[in-house]
Amino acid sequence: MHRTTLFYILQIVLAVSFVLGSTAETSLDSWGGWLLGPDLAWGGIGKYSCQRIWAQIEQYRRSKSKSWGIALFRSLMLWGMWQVSGRVGWDWLQMLPWVIWLLPEGSLQGWLWQIQRLVILGYAALALVGILQGRTVIWGSVLGMSCVVCGREEAWVEISQMEDGGYQADLCGHFSLQVAGDHPIRLRLLLIFVGLLQSDNDQRQSRRTRDGRTPFVRQEQMASWTNTKQEHISMWIKYWLKSDWANLLSLKTAEVLTPEVVERIITVCATFPHWVTEEVYQHLRQQGLKVSQAQVEQARQQSGWARLQATLKERFDLKAGIHLQDEWLVAQLLRQVQDLLLKVEAGSGLTPEERLVVSDTQTLAAQAGVVAQPPLPTQPWLQAMEGMLLGNWEPATLRCPACGSIDVGPKSKKPRQKKFYDAQGQLQSVDVYRYYCHNPACSKKSFTHLPAGLVPYSPYRTQVHLLAVQMYAWGYSTYRRTGAALGVYSMTAYRWVRAWGHDLLPIAALFGVVKSSGTVGVDEKYVLVPKNGKPEGEMRRWMYVYLAVDLWTYDLLHIAIYPYNNDDSANAFLLALRAKGYHPQVVVTDLRVDYGPVIAQVFPGAVHHECIFHALQNAQKHIQAVYGSGFAQTHPQAELLKQQIYAIFDTSSRSEAEQRYRQVLSLKQSFLIATPASLAIFDFLERHWPKLANAIGSDIIPTTNNITELTIRRFDQHYQNFCGFESIHSAQTYLAIFEKLYRFTPFSQDAQPRIRGKSPLQLAGYDVSQIPMATIC
């Protein structure tokens, strides 16, 4: 038990006992029998002697019962002055008044009384000094009053920054602790000290710390006081509790050289194995990681990377001898595209760690020769489309066609003559003026302001350029025949057509909204592209065109070409479709196994349906592979099985289809006994059944992917006329041309009534009937 607490108890017991003794009417010898009365003899003491002793005791008690209050007052006064003085000296001196009071009158009592006077005078002087020095918080704890310095009744801590950059911690009591701001270690130790403070009266139910405490000051509060990251404070306290002095104290920068930071440094080193310390340091600093060059070198040495790099340099040319795996780089790029799409759709930005990973991958891709081409300037085109859609055919404000800036000025007051062929083929001229563009970022710096319908560097109007595109694409013609029909060179016709192939149609920018029925069919077609950069192999000259078509509106949502027909290509294609703003509810494909996990990853909420037409074709191929090409005549039971499989899907009732499916599976054992190889037929049906049955009886999911097949057939009509593409660039150019013409071209008058005379964009809900094609061009 604490001695101060023992002093309280002793004071109370003495006071209560003497109060009771002084107020009692009975004599000492009649107190409940706890003292021996005078009628009893103690071991040979006579009756007269006992009576004399009891009389002296009674006289002593009565004399002391009148003066006990003075002793109590003096003792409490000494205790109070001892507390205010800062608890100087021995705490048992507070009991000196009681010792004097208990002793009988005599010389010893007189000497002790003189000592008591000196003690009281001494503590009075010490208490006065304590009051002048601000040690008055004790009175608040004793008397229930608040601190006279800060005025608070509860415990309180605050950290503030001083003018010289240091920090001061104020603790209600009232104490101050100051540290200089010349080194982050000082602040770190101060925060650890404040974080270790504990209040016995704290009744909060918040989460406990690593050592099971509820700290008086929260880490979030300390972070706000000192403009420090809460994660760093938590890490420092963790090092303190683990006695990890190396990580806590051997610091040279504001960032902690923790295992996480070391791992980040070594990741950059391993990603770029030929980089020296300076290059790694500059890369990390550019990404916002505040480490020093010495820390980078320390991490390289401690991790063993410096020795490993030196050994590799002895044996390999790191700049040419170690190559990235294409599969790894593609997987990294696809994963980052999906992560970025999630951020864009959620409307949130990237964390610093995510920015570092993106920067690393971009640098790796650039070193591997994979550099994305910068997009064409869209602002002038969008402004022209805005004027066209809103009916303002001639913009009221003159803008630079290259950058869209309105900060322009006339270059010359003298007009130039722009010659052009009118609709009758007659050569005409119109006055045009040159202007300066004062935008420092503009690449052209000057331009000629042309009337609508005229094209720079060509006397032919936009309408003639459009005719070249329509003749080339719709007429399945060549550039030579197209140029001859229009009276221009074949290279001129090529440039006119090629101008349509810079990029795919930006529907979201053109109409401000993305429309789709939510049911999308995906399929691919192989095309001949001799110059494609693929390594030598059996299919080196072939590439694959992927198409995504709205199965209810016939709209071509996306088209792209990839070198391989695998899951990476499917993943990249679906991510590009999602980046355009499409989020299908149903995705219909053929029976390729690559699509299943990719669709679940890119569109987790979409239903994956497989084309029933393709499934029936594959079922027949399996039967033919088991029983031979003439199985209808040689194995009637196989022909019957085929008809039963076809009958499963020849109904609009899901329950009836399920019943027929179970009937077919019931034949499995009998077929296996006769022909064990027939297991492949039933395994195929069981494996694909869940993704085939979801269309039966559904008003949303189409049974087949025929609409996508029809779009591919339309593309193939154009493609077959070329006998393949010359290069990957020409292939990509034509895909953009085909997409624009397909989406804007109305279906023929002999098509089904629902789509007759309407273009896919009109079927999708876009009003393009009043937009002239020449203006789009």
XYZ file of N, CA, C and O in Angstrom, residues 434-585:
608
model
N -4.852 33.963 -93.346
C -3.937 33.266 -92.441
C -3.961 33.936 -91.079
O -4.087 35.156 -90.961
N -3.823 33.095 -90.030
C -3.866 33.586 -88.651
C -2.710 32.964 -87.862
O -2.257 31.856 -88.152
N -2.258 33.739 -86.878
C -1.290 33.226 -85.912
C -2.037 32.582 -84.739
O -3.098 33.074 -84.322
N -1.445 31.521 -84.200
C -1.928 30.932 -82.943
C -0.912 31.280 -81.862
O 0.264 30.905 -81.954
N -1.368 32.014 -80.840
C -0.467 32.473 -79.785
C -0.331 31.480 -78.630
O 0.264 31.817 -77.601
N -0.889 30.299 -78.785
C -0.755 29.276 -77.743
C 0.662 28.686 -77.800
O 1.053 28.121 -78.820
N 1.461 28.813 -76.727
C 2.841 28.292 -76.777
C 2.895 26.789 -77.025
O 3.892 26.290 -77.557
N 1.851 26.061 -76.643
C 1.865 24.606 -76.798
C 1.406 24.152 -78.178
O 1.427 22.943 -78.460
N 0.980 25.064 -79.016
C 0.483 24.690 -80.347
C 1.650 24.242 -81.221
O 2.710 24.877 -81.249
N 1.454 23.163 -81.964
C 2.520 22.626 -82.810
C 2.566 23.303 -84.180
O 3.581 23.198 -84.875
N 1.498 23.997 -84.569
C 1.434 24.590 -85.917
C 1.799 26.068 -85.924
O 2.414 26.563 -86.872
N 1.379 26.798 -84.913
C 1.678 28.229 -84.752
C 0.904 29.130 -85.711
O 0.712 30.306 -85.422
N 0.467 28.617 -86.834
C -0.319 29.432 -87.774
C -1.261 28.507 -88.540
O -1.037 27.286 -88.612
N -2.306 29.081 -89.125
C -3.295 28.269 -89.835
C -4.065 29.157 -90.807
O -4.027 30.392 -90.725
N -4.751 28.491 -91.703
C -5.639 29.168 -92.664
C -7.075 28.865 -92.295
O -7.446 27.693 -92.111
N -7.870 29.896 -92.176
C -9.279 29.721 -91.835
C -10.057 29.429 -93.112
O -10.147 30.266 -94.016
N -10.618 28.196 -93.201
C -11.320 27.740 -94.396
C -12.816 27.685 -94.148
O -13.263 27.350 -93.043
N -13.626 27.984 -95.141
C -15.081 27.801 -95.012
C -15.425 26.331 -94.842
O -14.638 25.436 -95.175
N -16.610 26.057 -94.326
C -17.048 24.681 -94.111
C -17.139 23.960 -95.448
O -17.591 24.508 -96.456
N -16.683 22.695 -95.442
C -16.748 21.874 -96.646
C -15.470 21.855 -97.438
O -15.338 21.027 -98.348
N -14.521 22.736 -97.129
C -13.249 22.756 -97.828
C -12.171 22.128 -96.964
O -12.208 22.211 -95.729
N -11.189 21.533 -97.649
C -10.151 20.768 -96.977
C -8.805 21.401 -97.287
O -8.555 21.802 -98.427
N -7.906 21.505 -96.277
C -6.569 22.051 -96.555
C -5.810 21.184 -97.561
O -5.962 19.964 -97.599
N -5.018 21.854 -98.380
C -4.103 21.193 -99.325
C -4.837 20.343 -100.366
O -4.255 19.406 -100.929
N -6.086 20.634 -100.634
C -6.811 19.872 -101.648
C -7.879 20.759 -102.263
O -8.609 21.454 -101.532
N -8.011 20.763 -103.579
C -9.086 21.546 -104.197
C -10.430 20.827 -104.184
O -11.439 21.400 -104.601
N -10.454 19.597 -103.716
C -11.692 18.822 -103.716
C -12.411 18.988 -102.378
O -11.800 18.972 -101.311
N -13.692 19.118 -102.464
C -14.510 19.320 -101.271
C -14.582 18.028 -100.440
O -14.235 16.945 -100.903
N -15.059 18.194 -99.202
C -15.184 17.047 -98.302
C -16.103 15.986 -98.883
O -15.893 14.789 -98.676
N -17.108 16.387 -99.632
C -18.046 15.441 -100.217
C -17.348 14.482 -101.177
O -17.675 13.295 -101.244
N -16.353 14.975 -101.902
C -15.604 14.113 -102.826
C -14.746 13.127 -102.047
O -14.606 11.958 -102.434
N -14.148 13.569 -100.954
C -13.382 12.658 -100.100
C -14.281 11.530 -99.586
O -13.859 10.371 -99.510
N -15.505 11.880 -99.213
C -16.446 10.875 -98.734
C -16.792 9.883 -99.829
O -16.911 8.672 -99.592
N -16.942 10.368 -101.056
C -17.235 9.465 -102.173
C -16.106 8.460 -102.370
O -16.354 7.291 -102.692
N -14.871 8.895 -102.181
C -13.751 7.973 -102.321
C -13.824 6.868 -101.277
O -13.579 5.685 -101.574
N -14.165 7.224 -100.024
C -14.280 6.227 -98.965
C -15.408 5.250 -99.265
O -15.263 4.024 -99.129
N -16.579 5.764 -99.708
C -17.718 4.897 -99.988
C -17.449 3.980 -101.180
O -17.820 2.803 -101.165
N -16.788 4.506 -102.194
C -16.478 3.679 -103.360
C -15.486 2.583 -103.002
O -15.613 1.436 -103.433
N -14.497 2.942 -102.212
C -13.471 1.978 -101.830
C -14.051 0.872 -100.952
O -13.756 -0.318 -101.148
N -14.887 1.255 -99.967
C -15.391 0.284 -99.003
C -16.650 -0.412 -99.492
O -16.752 -1.636 -99.492
N -17.660 0.359 -99.908
C -18.920 -0.249 -100.328
C -18.785 -0.972 -101.667
O -19.436 -1.974 -101.904
N -17.950 -0.402 -102.548
C -17.798 -1.038 -103.857
C -16.737 -2.116 -103.898
O -16.465 -2.664 -104.978
N -16.128 -2.451 -102.735
C -15.092 -3.474 -102.659
C -14.010 -3.217 -103.705
O -13.539 -4.131 -104.394
N -13.640 -1.948 -103.816
C -12.739 -1.543 -104.882
C -11.319 -1.422 -104.369
O -11.019 -1.754 -103.216
N -10.434 -0.953 -105.244
C -9.044 -0.695 -104.898
C -8.789 0.802 -105.006
O -9.587 1.555 -105.565
N -7.650 1.219 -104.474
C -7.313 2.638 -104.561
C -7.125 3.074 -106.016
O -7.479 4.191 -106.385
N -6.583 2.196 -106.834
C -6.349 2.555 -108.227
C -7.671 2.787 -108.953
O -7.843 3.782 -109.652
N -8.634 1.863 -108.768
C -9.927 2.029 -109.447
C -10.700 3.208 -108.854
O -11.387 3.928 -109.560
N -10.579 3.407 -107.543
C -11.268 4.533 -106.919
C -10.718 5.852 -107.443
O -11.481 6.782 -107.768
N -9.388 5.974 -107.533
C -8.794 7.202 -108.053
C -9.163 7.449 -109.497
O -9.429 8.599 -109.895
N -9.198 6.373 -110.311
C -9.562 6.537 -111.713
C -11.003 7.010 -111.856
O -11.326 7.837 -112.719
N -11.916 6.509 -111.026
C -13.316 6.914 -111.121
C -13.511 8.368 -110.731
O -14.375 9.063 -111.274
N -12.689 8.863 -109.776
C -12.841 10.242 -109.309
C -11.902 11.201 -110.025
O -11.939 12.418 -109.750
N -11.044 10.697 -110.889
C -10.140 11.557 -111.628
C -8.963 12.050 -110.822
O -8.464 13.146 -111.074
N -8.492 11.241 -109.875
C -7.333 11.608 -109.071
C -6.354 10.438 -109.072
O -6.674 9.326 -109.508
N -5.162 10.677 -108.575
C -4.162 9.613 -108.485
C -4.577 8.589 -107.411
O -5.315 8.890 -106.471
N -4.067 7.365 -107.587
C -4.372 6.311 -106.617
C -3.832 6.666 -105.235
O -4.456 6.374 -104.220
N -2.668 7.322 -105.158
C -2.119 7.726 -103.872
C -2.984 8.796 -103.217
O -3.132 8.825 -101.991
N -3.583 9.657 -104.031
C -4.510 10.647 -103.474
C -5.723 9.967 -102.877
O -6.178 10.303 -101.768
N -6.268 8.971 -103.580
C -7.406 8.222 -103.047
C -7.019 7.497 -101.763
O -7.813 7.419 -100.800
N -5.795 6.983 -101.714
C -5.326 6.303 -100.504
C -5.288 7.266 -99.312
O -5.716 6.919 -98.203
N -4.782 8.475 -99.534
C -4.721 9.449 -98.436
C -6.108 9.855 -97.983
O -6.344 10.038 -96.783
N -7.036 9.995 -98.917
C -8.399 10.372 -98.540
C -9.050 9.286 -97.681
O -9.701 9.576 -96.676
N -8.885 8.049 -98.100
C -9.503 6.950 -97.348
C -8.800 6.762 -96.000
O -9.436 6.540 -94.969
N -7.487 6.868 -96.041
C -6.710 6.642 -94.826
C -7.026 7.676 -93.744
O -6.885 7.403 -92.547
N -7.468 8.862 -94.115
C -7.798 9.892 -93.125
C -8.925 9.461 -92.200
O -9.050 9.982 -91.090
N -9.741 8.502 -92.655
C -10.827 8.000 -91.808
C -10.341 6.969 -90.797
O -11.109 6.548 -89.941
N -9.109 6.536 -90.910
C -8.648 5.428 -90.085
C -7.742 5.803 -88.948
O -7.011 4.951 -88.445
N -7.723 7.082 -88.536
C -6.841 7.478 -87.428
C -7.237 6.807 -86.124
O -6.396 6.403 -85.347
N -8.517 6.685 -85.864
C -8.965 6.136 -84.589
C -10.391 5.646 -84.764
O -11.073 5.975 -85.742
N -10.840 4.855 -83.775
C -12.220 4.385 -83.796
C -13.163 5.528 -83.451
O -12.764 6.565 -82.926
N -14.433 5.313 -83.734
C -15.442 6.361 -83.548
C -15.644 6.650 -82.064
O -16.021 5.749 -81.303
N -15.405 7.889 -81.596
C -15.588 8.224 -80.167
C -17.052 8.521 -79.856
O -17.465 9.676 -79.789
N -17.819 7.483 -79.641
C -19.264 7.645 -79.450
C -19.567 8.496 -78.223
O -20.432 9.378 -78.253
N -18.862 8.245 -77.105
C -19.148 8.995 -75.875
C -18.897 10.478 -76.068
O -19.652 11.322 -75.578
N -17.837 10.834 -76.814
C -17.543 12.250 -77.056
C -18.482 12.854 -78.075
O -18.847 14.023 -77.995
N -18.912 12.046 -79.050
C -19.762 12.561 -80.129
C -21.179 12.841 -79.652
O -21.758 13.884 -79.963
N -21.738 11.912 -78.865
C -23.137 12.049 -78.446
C -23.291 12.308 -76.949
O -24.403 12.576 -76.497
N -22.225 12.224 -76.196
C -22.302 12.493 -74.764
C -22.900 11.375 -73.950
O -23.104 11.530 -72.748
N -23.201 10.233 -74.551
C -23.812 9.119 -73.846
C -23.469 7.837 -74.587
O -23.252 7.843 -75.798
N -23.387 6.732 -73.842
C -23.132 5.415 -74.413
C -24.391 4.586 -74.271
O -24.920 4.447 -73.167
N -24.894 4.040 -75.385
C -26.145 3.281 -75.376
C -25.881 1.856 -75.837
O -25.126 1.622 -76.773
N -26.549 0.926 -75.167
C -26.423 -0.483 -75.514
C -27.589 -1.236 -74.902
O -28.127 -0.836 -73.866
N -27.971 -2.335 -75.554
C -29.058 -3.165 -75.020
C -28.598 -3.990 -73.829
O -29.424 -4.535 -73.100
N -27.306 -4.115 -73.632
C -26.775 -4.907 -72.532
C -26.452 -6.337 -72.901
O -25.931 -7.080 -72.081
N -26.745 -6.740 -74.146
C -26.438 -8.084 -74.622
C -25.411 -7.976 -75.739
O -25.701 -7.412 -76.801
N -24.220 -8.484 -75.507
C -23.094 -8.288 -76.418
C -22.583 -9.642 -76.875
O -22.392 -10.552 -76.053
N -22.356 -9.750 -78.184
C -21.744 -10.942 -78.748
C -20.283 -10.670 -79.092
O -19.961 -9.614 -79.637
N -19.411 -11.599 -78.775
C -17.976 -11.454 -79.016
C -17.506 -12.626 -79.869
O -17.830 -13.792 -79.572
N -16.755 -12.309 -80.905
C -16.202 -13.349 -81.772
C -14.952 -12.794 -82.449
O -14.673 -11.588 -82.330
N -14.238 -13.639 -83.150
C -12.997 -13.214 -83.775
C -12.844 -13.869 -85.146
O -13.487 -14.878 -85.440
N -11.977 -13.247 -85.986
C -11.690 -13.755 -87.322
C -10.216 -13.584 -87.592
O -9.638 -12.541 -87.288
N -9.585 -14.593 -88.167
C -8.162 -14.490 -88.481
C -7.983 -13.803 -89.833
O -8.771 -13.995 -90.767
N -6.944 -12.962 -89.946
C -6.657 -12.210 -91.160
C -5.167 -12.323 -91.454
O -4.347 -12.553 -90.558
N -4.835 -12.115 -92.704
C -3.449 -12.207 -93.146
C -2.770 -10.845 -93.021
O -3.207 -9.871 -93.631
N -1.694 -10.811 -92.212
C -0.923 -9.582 -92.013
C 0.552 -9.985 -92.039
O 1.136 -10.306 -90.999
N 1.212 -9.979 -93.194
C 2.603 -10.460 -93.253
C 3.561 -9.647 -92.397
O 4.446 -10.220 -91.747
N 3.438 -8.328 -92.380
C 4.359 -7.481 -91.633
C 3.723 -7.113 -90.286
O 3.065 -6.087 -90.150
N 3.929 -7.981 -89.306
C 3.260 -7.760 -88.019
C 4.206 -7.810 -86.829
O 3.785 -7.596 -85.701
N 5.487 -8.114 -87.025
C 6.436 -8.128 -85.920
C 6.396 -9.362 -85.066
O 7.106 -9.434 -84.062
N 5.611 -10.373 -85.402
C 5.577 -11.603 -84.617
C 6.830 -12.439 -84.871
O 7.397 -12.395 -85.959
N 7.254 -13.225 -83.884
C 8.411 -14.101 -84.119
C 8.065 -15.213 -85.101
O 6.898 -15.491 -85.384
N 9.099 -15.835 -85.605
C 8.909 -16.903 -86.574
C 8.105 -18.039 -85.951
O 8.301 -18.416 -84.805
N 7.174 -18.577 -86.747
C 6.345 -19.676 -86.284
C 5.362 -20.078 -87.353
O 5.295 -19.486 -88.447
N 4.554 -21.057 -87.028
C 3.622 -21.591 -88.022
C 2.562 -20.573 -88.425
O 2.185 -20.501 -89.595
N 2.089 -19.769 -87.466
C 1.034 -18.783 -87.740
C 1.575 -17.357 -87.671
O 0.850 -16.438 -87.316
N 2.839 -17.168 -88.048
C 3.445 -15.850 -87.900
C 2.769 -14.800 -88.759
O 2.664 -13.641 -88.364
N 2.284 -15.155 -89.937
C 1.723 -14.180 -90.875
C 0.244 -13.905 -90.597
O -0.377 -13.123 -91.309
N -0.320 -14.526 -89.558
C -1.748 -14.380 -89.292
C -1.976 -13.654 -87.972
O -1.271 -13.858 -86.990
N -3.013 -12.816 -87.988
C -3.453 -12.127 -86.780
C -4.968 -12.302 -86.647
O -5.609 -12.894 -87.518
N -5.519 -11.763 -85.555
C -6.923 -12.046 -85.251
C -7.668 -10.747 -84.957
O -7.234 -9.942 -84.131
N -8.775 -10.562 -85.656
C -9.636 -9.401 -85.466
C -10.773 -9.792 -84.524
O -11.521 -10.738 -84.805
N -10.892 -9.087 -83.408
C -11.956 -9.310 -82.430
C -13.057 -8.280 -82.649
O -12.778 -7.087 -82.876
N -14.310 -8.729 -82.541
C -15.452 -7.839 -82.699
C -16.407 -8.036 -81.533
O -16.635 -9.174 -81.078
N -16.980 -6.929 -81.048
C -18.037 -6.945 -80.037
C -19.257 -6.257 -80.634
O -19.188 -5.082 -81.017
N -20.364 -6.988 -80.753
C -21.554 -6.505 -81.444
C -22.741 -6.574 -80.488
O -22.915 -7.566 -79.761
N -23.547 -5.506 -80.484
C -24.802 -5.521 -79.729
C -25.776 -6.439 -80.457
O -26.161 -6.180 -81.606
N -26.218 -7.514 -79.805
C -27.007 -8.537 -80.476
C -28.453 -8.130 -80.711
O -29.188 -8.851 -81.408
N -28.900 -7.001 -80.189
C -30.266 -6.540 -80.426
C -30.306 -5.311 -81.315
O -31.331 -5.037 -81.939
N -29.226 -4.545 -81.380
C -29.213 -3.337 -82.222
C -28.239 -3.442 -83.394
O -28.182 -2.518 -84.213
N -27.471 -4.529 -83.485
C -26.505 -4.743 -84.567
C -25.358 -3.728 -84.531
O -24.581 -3.656 -85.482
N -25.227 -2.963 -83.473
C -24.201 -1.931 -83.417
C -22.845 -2.562 -83.119
O -22.726 -3.428 -82.243
N -21.823 -2.110 -83.836
C -20.458 -2.590 -83.632
C -19.828 -1.766 -82.507
O -19.380 -0.645 -82.721
N -19.776 -2.339 -81.317
C -19.322 -1.603 -80.143
C -17.805 -1.437 -80.117
O -17.301 -0.393 -79.694
N -17.090 -2.440 -80.563
C -15.625 -2.353 -80.537
C -15.045 -3.356 -81.515
O -15.603 -4.448 -81.720
N -13.917 -2.988 -82.120
C -13.200 -3.858 -83.045
C -11.709 -3.591 -82.855
O -11.287 -2.445 -82.691
N -10.912 -4.648 -82.830
C -9.463 -4.510 -82.611
C -8.773 -5.739 -83.174
O -9.394 -6.785 -83.399
N -7.464 -5.615 -83.404
C -6.669 -6.705 -83.958
C -5.555 -7.050 -82.976
O -4.944 -6.155 -82.366
N -5.307 -8.362 -82.808
C -4.308 -8.854 -81.862
C -3.474 -9.944 -82.537
O -3.944 -10.650 -83.439
N -2.231 -10.118 -82.079
C -1.356 -11.102 -82.746
C -1.720 -12.552 -82.460
O -1.435 -13.430 -83.267
N -2.348 -12.803 -81.296
C -2.640 -14.182 -80.917
C -4.107 -14.313 -80.521
O -4.751 -13.347 -80.091
N -4.585 -15.548 -80.637
C -5.959 -15.843 -80.252
C -5.912 -16.618 -78.934
O -6.069 -17.834 -78.893
N -5.677 -15.886 -77.824
C -5.546 -16.526 -76.517
C -6.275 -15.694 -75.468
O -6.942 -14.693 -75.780
N -6.122 -16.107 -74.216
C -6.851 -15.419 -73.147
C -6.335 -14.014 -72.905
O -7.095 -13.133 -72.501
N -5.033 -13.733 -73.153
C -4.521 -12.373 -72.997
C -5.171 -11.430 -74.011
O -5.528 -10.294 -73.681
N -5.314 -11.893 -75.244
C -5.968 -11.068 -76.257
C -7.432 -10.839 -75.903
O -7.948 -9.720 -76.030
N -8.117 -11.890 -75.440
C -9.512 -11.728 -75.037
C -9.639 -10.774 -73.860
O -10.560 -9.937 -73.804
N -8.705 -10.854 -72.919
C -8.724 -9.966 -71.761
C -8.518 -8.512 -72.184
O -9.240 -7.608 -71.739
N -7.527 -8.271 -73.048
C -7.271 -6.910 -73.520
C -8.463 -6.360 -74.290
O -8.827 -5.184 -74.149
N -9.102 -7.191 -75.089
C -10.249 -6.729 -75.878
C -11.428 -6.367 -74.980
O -12.066 -5.316 -75.154
N -11.731 -7.194 -74.004
C -12.859 -6.905 -73.113
C -12.573 -5.697 -72.225
O -13.488 -4.919 -71.907
N -11.319 -5.516 -71.821
C -10.970 -4.326 -71.040
C -11.153 -3.056 -71.875
O -11.614 -2.031 -71.364
N -10.774 -3.113 -73.165
C -10.989 -1.961 -74.038
C -12.482 -1.677 -74.212
O -12.902 -0.512 -74.262
N -13.294 -2.734 -74.293
C -14.747 -2.542 -74.384
C -15.283 -1.884 -73.115
O -16.133 -0.974 -73.189
N -14.789 -2.296 -71.979
C -15.220 -1.689 -70.721
C -14.752 -0.241 -70.611
O -15.465 0.613 -70.076
N -13.543 0.037 -71.120
C -13.031 1.406 -71.069
C -13.877 2.355 -71.896
O -13.911 3.562 -71.622
N -14.574 1.865 -72.884
C -15.475 2.711 -73.682
C -16.775 3.036 -72.953
O -17.556 3.848 -73.430
N -16.996 2.405 -71.823
C -18.197 2.692 -71.041
C -19.264 1.625 -71.127
O -20.363 1.819 -70.589
N -18.994 0.498 -71.768
C -19.990 -0.565 -71.902
C -19.863 -1.554 -70.748
O -18.761 -2.020 -70.434
N -21.004 -1.880 -70.141
C -21.070 -2.846 -69.048
C -22.206 -3.823 -69.348
O -23.328 -3.672 -68.861
N -21.940 -4.829 -70.176
C -23.012 -5.736 -70.617
C -23.546 -6.595 -69.474
O -22.814 -6.937 -68.533
N -24.825 -6.923 -69.604
C -25.441 -7.860 -68.677
C -25.275 -9.299 -69.146
O -25.289 -10.224 -68.332
